[in-house]
Coordinates of C-alpha atoms and ligand atoms in Angstrom, one line a residue:
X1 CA 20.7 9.3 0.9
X2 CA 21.4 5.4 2.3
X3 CA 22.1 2.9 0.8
X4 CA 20.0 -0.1 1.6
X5 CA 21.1 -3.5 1.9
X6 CA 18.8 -6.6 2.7
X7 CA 20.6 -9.8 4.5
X8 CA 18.8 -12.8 3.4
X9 CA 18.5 -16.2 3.2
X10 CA 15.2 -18.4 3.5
X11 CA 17.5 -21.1 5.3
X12 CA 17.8 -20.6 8.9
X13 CA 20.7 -20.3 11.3
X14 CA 23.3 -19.6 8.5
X15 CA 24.5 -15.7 9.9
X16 CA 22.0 -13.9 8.5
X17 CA 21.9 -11.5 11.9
X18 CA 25.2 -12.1 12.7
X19 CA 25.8 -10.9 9.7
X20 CA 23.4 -7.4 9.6
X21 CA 24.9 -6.8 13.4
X22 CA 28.4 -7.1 12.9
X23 CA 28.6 -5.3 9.1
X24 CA 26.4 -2.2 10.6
X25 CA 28.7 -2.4 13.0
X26 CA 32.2 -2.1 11.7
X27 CA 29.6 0.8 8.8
X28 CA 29.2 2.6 11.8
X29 CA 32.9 2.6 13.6
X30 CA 34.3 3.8 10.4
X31 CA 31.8 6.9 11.1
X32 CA 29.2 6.1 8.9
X33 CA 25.3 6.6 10.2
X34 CA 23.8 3.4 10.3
X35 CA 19.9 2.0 10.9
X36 CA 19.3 -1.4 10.8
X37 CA 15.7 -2.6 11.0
X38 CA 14.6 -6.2 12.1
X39 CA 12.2 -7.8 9.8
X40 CA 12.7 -11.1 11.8
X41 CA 9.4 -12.0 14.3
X42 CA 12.0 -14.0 16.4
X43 CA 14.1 -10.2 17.0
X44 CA 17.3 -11.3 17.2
X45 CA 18.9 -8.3 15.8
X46 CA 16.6 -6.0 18.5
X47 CA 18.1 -8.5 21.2
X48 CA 21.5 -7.9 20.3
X49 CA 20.8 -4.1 20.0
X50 CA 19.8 -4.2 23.5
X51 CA 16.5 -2.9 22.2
X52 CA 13.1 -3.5 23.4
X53 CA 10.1 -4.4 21.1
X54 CA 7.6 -4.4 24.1
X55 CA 5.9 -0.8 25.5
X56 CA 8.3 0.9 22.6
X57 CA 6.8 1.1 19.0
X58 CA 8.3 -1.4 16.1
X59 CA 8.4 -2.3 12.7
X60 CA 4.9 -3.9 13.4
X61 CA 3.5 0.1 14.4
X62 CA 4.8 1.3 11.5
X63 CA 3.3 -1.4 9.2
X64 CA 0.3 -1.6 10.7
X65 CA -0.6 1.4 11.9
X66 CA 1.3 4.0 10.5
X67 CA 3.3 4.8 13.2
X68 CA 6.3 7.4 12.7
X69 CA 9.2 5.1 12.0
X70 CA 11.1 8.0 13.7
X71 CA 9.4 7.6 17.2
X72 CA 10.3 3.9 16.5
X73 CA 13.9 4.7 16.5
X74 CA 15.9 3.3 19.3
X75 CA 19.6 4.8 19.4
X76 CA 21.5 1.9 21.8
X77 CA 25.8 1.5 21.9
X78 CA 25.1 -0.7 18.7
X79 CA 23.5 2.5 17.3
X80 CA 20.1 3.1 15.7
X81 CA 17.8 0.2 15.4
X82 CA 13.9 0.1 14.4
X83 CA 13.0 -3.3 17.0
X84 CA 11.4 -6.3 15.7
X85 CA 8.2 -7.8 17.0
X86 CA 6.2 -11.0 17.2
X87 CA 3.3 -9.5 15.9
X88 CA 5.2 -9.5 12.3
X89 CA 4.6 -13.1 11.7
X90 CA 1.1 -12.9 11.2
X91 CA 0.8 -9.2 9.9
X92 CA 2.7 -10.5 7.0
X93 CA -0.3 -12.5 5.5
X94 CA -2.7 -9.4 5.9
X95 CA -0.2 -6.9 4.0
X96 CA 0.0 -9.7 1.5
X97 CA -3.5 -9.2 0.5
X98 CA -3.4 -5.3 1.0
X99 CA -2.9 -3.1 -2.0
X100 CA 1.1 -2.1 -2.3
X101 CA 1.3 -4.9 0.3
X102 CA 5.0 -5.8 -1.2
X103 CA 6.6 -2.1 -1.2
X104 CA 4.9 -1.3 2.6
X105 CA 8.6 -1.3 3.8
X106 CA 10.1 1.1 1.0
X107 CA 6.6 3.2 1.5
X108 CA 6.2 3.1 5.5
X109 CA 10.0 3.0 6.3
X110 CA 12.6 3.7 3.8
X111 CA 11.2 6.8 2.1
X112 CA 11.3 8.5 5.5
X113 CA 14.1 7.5 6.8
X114 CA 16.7 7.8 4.4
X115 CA 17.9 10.9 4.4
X116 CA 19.0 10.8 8.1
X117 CA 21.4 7.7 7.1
X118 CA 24.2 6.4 5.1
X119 CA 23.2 2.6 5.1
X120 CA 19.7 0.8 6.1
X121 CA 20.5 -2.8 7.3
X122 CA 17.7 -4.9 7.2
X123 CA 17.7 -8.4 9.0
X124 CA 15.2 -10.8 7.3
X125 CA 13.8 -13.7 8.4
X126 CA 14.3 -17.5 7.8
X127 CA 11.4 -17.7 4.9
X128 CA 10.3 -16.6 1.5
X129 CA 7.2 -14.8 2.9
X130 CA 6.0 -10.6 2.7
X131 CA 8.9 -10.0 5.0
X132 CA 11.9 -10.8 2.2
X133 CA 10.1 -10.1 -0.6
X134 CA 9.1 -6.5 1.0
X135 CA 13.1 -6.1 2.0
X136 CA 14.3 -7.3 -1.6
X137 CA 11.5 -4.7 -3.0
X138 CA 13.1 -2.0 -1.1
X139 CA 16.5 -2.7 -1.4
X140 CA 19.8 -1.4 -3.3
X141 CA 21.2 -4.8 -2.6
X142 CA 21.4 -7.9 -1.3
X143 CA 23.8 -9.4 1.0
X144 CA 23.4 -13.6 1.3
X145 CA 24.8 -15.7 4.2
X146 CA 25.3 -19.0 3.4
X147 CA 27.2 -22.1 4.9
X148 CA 29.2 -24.3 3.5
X149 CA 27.4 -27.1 2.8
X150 CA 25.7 -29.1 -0.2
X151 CA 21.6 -28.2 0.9
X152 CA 23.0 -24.4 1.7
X153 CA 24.5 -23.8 -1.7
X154 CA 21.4 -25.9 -3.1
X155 CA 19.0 -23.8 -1.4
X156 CA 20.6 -20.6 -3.3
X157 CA 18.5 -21.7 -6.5
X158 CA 14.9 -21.2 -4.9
X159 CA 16.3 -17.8 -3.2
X160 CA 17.6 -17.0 -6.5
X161 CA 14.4 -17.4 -8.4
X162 CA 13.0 -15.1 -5.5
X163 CA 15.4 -12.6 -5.7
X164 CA 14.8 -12.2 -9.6
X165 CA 11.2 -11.9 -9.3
X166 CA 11.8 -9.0 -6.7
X167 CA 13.9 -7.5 -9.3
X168 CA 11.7 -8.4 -12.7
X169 CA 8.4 -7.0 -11.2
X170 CA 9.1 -4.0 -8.6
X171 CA 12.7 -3.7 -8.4
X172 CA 15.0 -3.5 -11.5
X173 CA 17.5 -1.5 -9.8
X174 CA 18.3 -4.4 -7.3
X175 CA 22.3 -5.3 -6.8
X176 CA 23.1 -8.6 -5.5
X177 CA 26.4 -7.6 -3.6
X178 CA 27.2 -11.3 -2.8
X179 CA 27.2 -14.8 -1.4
X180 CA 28.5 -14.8 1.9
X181 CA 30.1 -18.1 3.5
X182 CA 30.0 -17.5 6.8
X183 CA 31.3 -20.2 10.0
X184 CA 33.7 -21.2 7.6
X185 CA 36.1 -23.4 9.1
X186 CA 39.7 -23.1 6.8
X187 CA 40.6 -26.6 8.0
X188 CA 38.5 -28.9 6.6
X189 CA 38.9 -29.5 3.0
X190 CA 35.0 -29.3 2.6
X191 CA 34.8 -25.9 3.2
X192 CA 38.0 -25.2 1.1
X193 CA 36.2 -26.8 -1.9
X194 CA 33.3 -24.5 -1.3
X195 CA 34.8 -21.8 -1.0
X196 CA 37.3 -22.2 -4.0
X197 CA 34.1 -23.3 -6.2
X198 CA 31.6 -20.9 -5.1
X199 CA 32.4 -18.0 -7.6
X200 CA 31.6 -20.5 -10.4
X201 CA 28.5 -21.8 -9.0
X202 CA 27.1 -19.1 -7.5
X203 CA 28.1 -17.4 -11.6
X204 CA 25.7 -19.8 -13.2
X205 CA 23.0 -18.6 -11.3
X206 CA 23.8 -15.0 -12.8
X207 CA 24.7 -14.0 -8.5
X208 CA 28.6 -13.6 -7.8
X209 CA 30.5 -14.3 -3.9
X210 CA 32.4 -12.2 -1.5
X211 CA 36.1 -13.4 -1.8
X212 CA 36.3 -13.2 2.2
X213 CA 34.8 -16.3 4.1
X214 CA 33.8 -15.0 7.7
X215 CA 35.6 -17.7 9.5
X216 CA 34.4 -19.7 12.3
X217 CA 34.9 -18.2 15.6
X218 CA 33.8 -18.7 19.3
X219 CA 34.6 -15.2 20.2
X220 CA 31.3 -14.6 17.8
X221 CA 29.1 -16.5 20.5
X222 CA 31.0 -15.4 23.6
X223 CA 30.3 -11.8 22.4
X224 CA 26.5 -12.1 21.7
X225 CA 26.4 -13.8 24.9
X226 CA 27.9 -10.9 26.6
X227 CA 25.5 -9.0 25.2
X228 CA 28.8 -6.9 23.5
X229 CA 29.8 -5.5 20.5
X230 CA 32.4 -7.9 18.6
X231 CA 34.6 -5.0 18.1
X232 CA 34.6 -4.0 22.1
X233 CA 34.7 -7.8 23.1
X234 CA 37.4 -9.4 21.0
X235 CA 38.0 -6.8 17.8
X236 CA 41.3 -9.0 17.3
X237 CA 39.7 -12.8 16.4
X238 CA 39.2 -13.9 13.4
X239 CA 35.6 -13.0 12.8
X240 CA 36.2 -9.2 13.4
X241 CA 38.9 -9.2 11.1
X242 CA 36.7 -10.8 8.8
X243 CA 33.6 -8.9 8.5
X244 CA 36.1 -5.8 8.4
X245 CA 37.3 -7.4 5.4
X246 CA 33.4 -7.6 4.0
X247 CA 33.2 -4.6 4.5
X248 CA 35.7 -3.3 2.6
X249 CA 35.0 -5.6 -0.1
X250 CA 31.3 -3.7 0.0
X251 CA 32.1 -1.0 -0.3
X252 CA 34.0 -1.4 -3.4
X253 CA 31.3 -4.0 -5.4
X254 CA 28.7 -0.3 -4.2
X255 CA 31.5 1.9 -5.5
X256 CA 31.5 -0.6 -9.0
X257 CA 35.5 -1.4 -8.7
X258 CA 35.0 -5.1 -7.8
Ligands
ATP301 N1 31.3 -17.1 12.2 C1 30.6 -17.7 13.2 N2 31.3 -18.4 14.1 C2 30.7 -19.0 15.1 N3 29.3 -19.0 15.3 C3 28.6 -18.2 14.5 C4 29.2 -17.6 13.4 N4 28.2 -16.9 12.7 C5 27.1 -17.2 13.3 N5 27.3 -18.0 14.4 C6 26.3 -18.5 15.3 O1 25.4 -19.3 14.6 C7 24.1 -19.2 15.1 C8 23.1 -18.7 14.0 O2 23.5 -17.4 13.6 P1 22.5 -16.3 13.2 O3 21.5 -16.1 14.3 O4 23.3 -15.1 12.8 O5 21.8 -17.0 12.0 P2 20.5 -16.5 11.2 O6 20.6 -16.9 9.8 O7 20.2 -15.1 11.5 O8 19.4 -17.4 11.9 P3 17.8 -17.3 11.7 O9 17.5 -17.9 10.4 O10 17.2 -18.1 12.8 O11 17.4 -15.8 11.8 C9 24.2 -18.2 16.3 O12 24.3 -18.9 17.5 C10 25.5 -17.5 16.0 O13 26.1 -17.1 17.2
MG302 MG1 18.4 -14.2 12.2

């Protein structure tokens, strides 16, 4: 039965995807059967999957229409992937106001597909609307990019206060597996100062932080633009080793010996 981990943030462009791709990733090398699904209207995760959202069905199908999330499945050399679309943005305001609105992911998607995997990845979007709250609903745990900086680590108390009314009204079982700093950039004293204070602060709010920073790394960029897996494209730089690192780290805060 998989495990299901959300990757949010309502703050844009801090690694939420980057995130989702490379962590399924590195899941599924170690031989684990990953899906990820891509909650995000701008598909970034299907893009990097190689996946297609138009004349194929998507998470919108299934929400909407009650398409089959198995005929939604597309299996591509990053492995199994249920695309994004568009269309999400504005079905999001319609499911808000439909009965059981919040747990149409868990309902529609999860519960029929989680037998056939070890781990559902789900890539959310950059805002506090159905889309998170339906991932944090149907989630284990949560995974939360963040960058080092004063308005990301602010931003953590308004996702926090989302994240506890996921798990006060529909989802008591939710984990929050961590903070992640990702781009982190080990030479600048900035970033050192986050990353040494961010167990405390992150602590107050009741959340706790992955001791591995995914470091800042070009090879990240050149890979996506390559339209590669990290691992295939540079599996020696820094970030690979990295989010290898996460992963083992993940495992272990699932397992409870972190
Ligand atoms: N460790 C890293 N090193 C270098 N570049 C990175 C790193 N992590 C992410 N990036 C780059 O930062 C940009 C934003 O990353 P990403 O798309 O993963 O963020 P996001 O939080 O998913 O954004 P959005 O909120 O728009 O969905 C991308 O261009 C990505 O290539
Ligand atoms: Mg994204």
């Amino acid at each position: 039965m998989a495990i299901t981990i959300a990757i949010t943030n309502n703050k844009g462009g801090i690694g939420k995807t980057t995130s989702a791709v490379n962590i399924a990733d590195v899941l599924r090398n170690i031989k684990y059967k990953v899906l990820m699904i891509d909650m995000d209207q701008q598909c970034n995760a299907t893009s990097l999957y190689n996946a297609k959202s138009k004349d194929e069905y998507t998470i919108h199908d299934i929400l909407m229409n009650d398409t089959d999330p198995k005929e939604a499945i597309q299996s591509t050399f990053m492995g199994d992937i249920i695309p994004g679309d568009e269309l999400i943005g504005q079905d999001q305001s319609q499911l808000m106001h439909s009965p059981g609105g919040y747990m149409c992911l868990k309902t529609k998607v999860i519960n029929k597909v989680k037998d056939m995997y070890d781990f559902i990845i789900i890539d959310t979007p950059p805002s506090l609307e159905l889309a998170m709250s339906a991932s944090l609903v149907c989630a284990d745990g949560v995974i939360i990019p963040l960058r080092a900086d004063r308005l990301s680590i602010e931003g953590l108390v308004r996702l926090n206060k989302v994240i506890m009314e996921a798990k006060e009204s529909l989802n008591p079982d939710l984990e929050i597996y961590g903070a992640l700093l990702t781009d982190y950039m080990p030479n600048t004293n900035l970033d050192r100062e986050v990353l040494e204070g961010l167990p405390e602060k992150v602590k107050m709010m009741g959340l706790r932080s992955f001791k591995t920073a995914v470091r800042r790394c070009q090879e990240i960029k050149n890979a996506q633009a390559a339209g590669k897996s990290l691992y295939e494209f540079a599996p020696k730089c820094g970030a690979a080793q990295d989010y290898i690192n996460v992963v083992v780290e993940l495992l272990k805060i699932i397992k409870g010996e972190e």
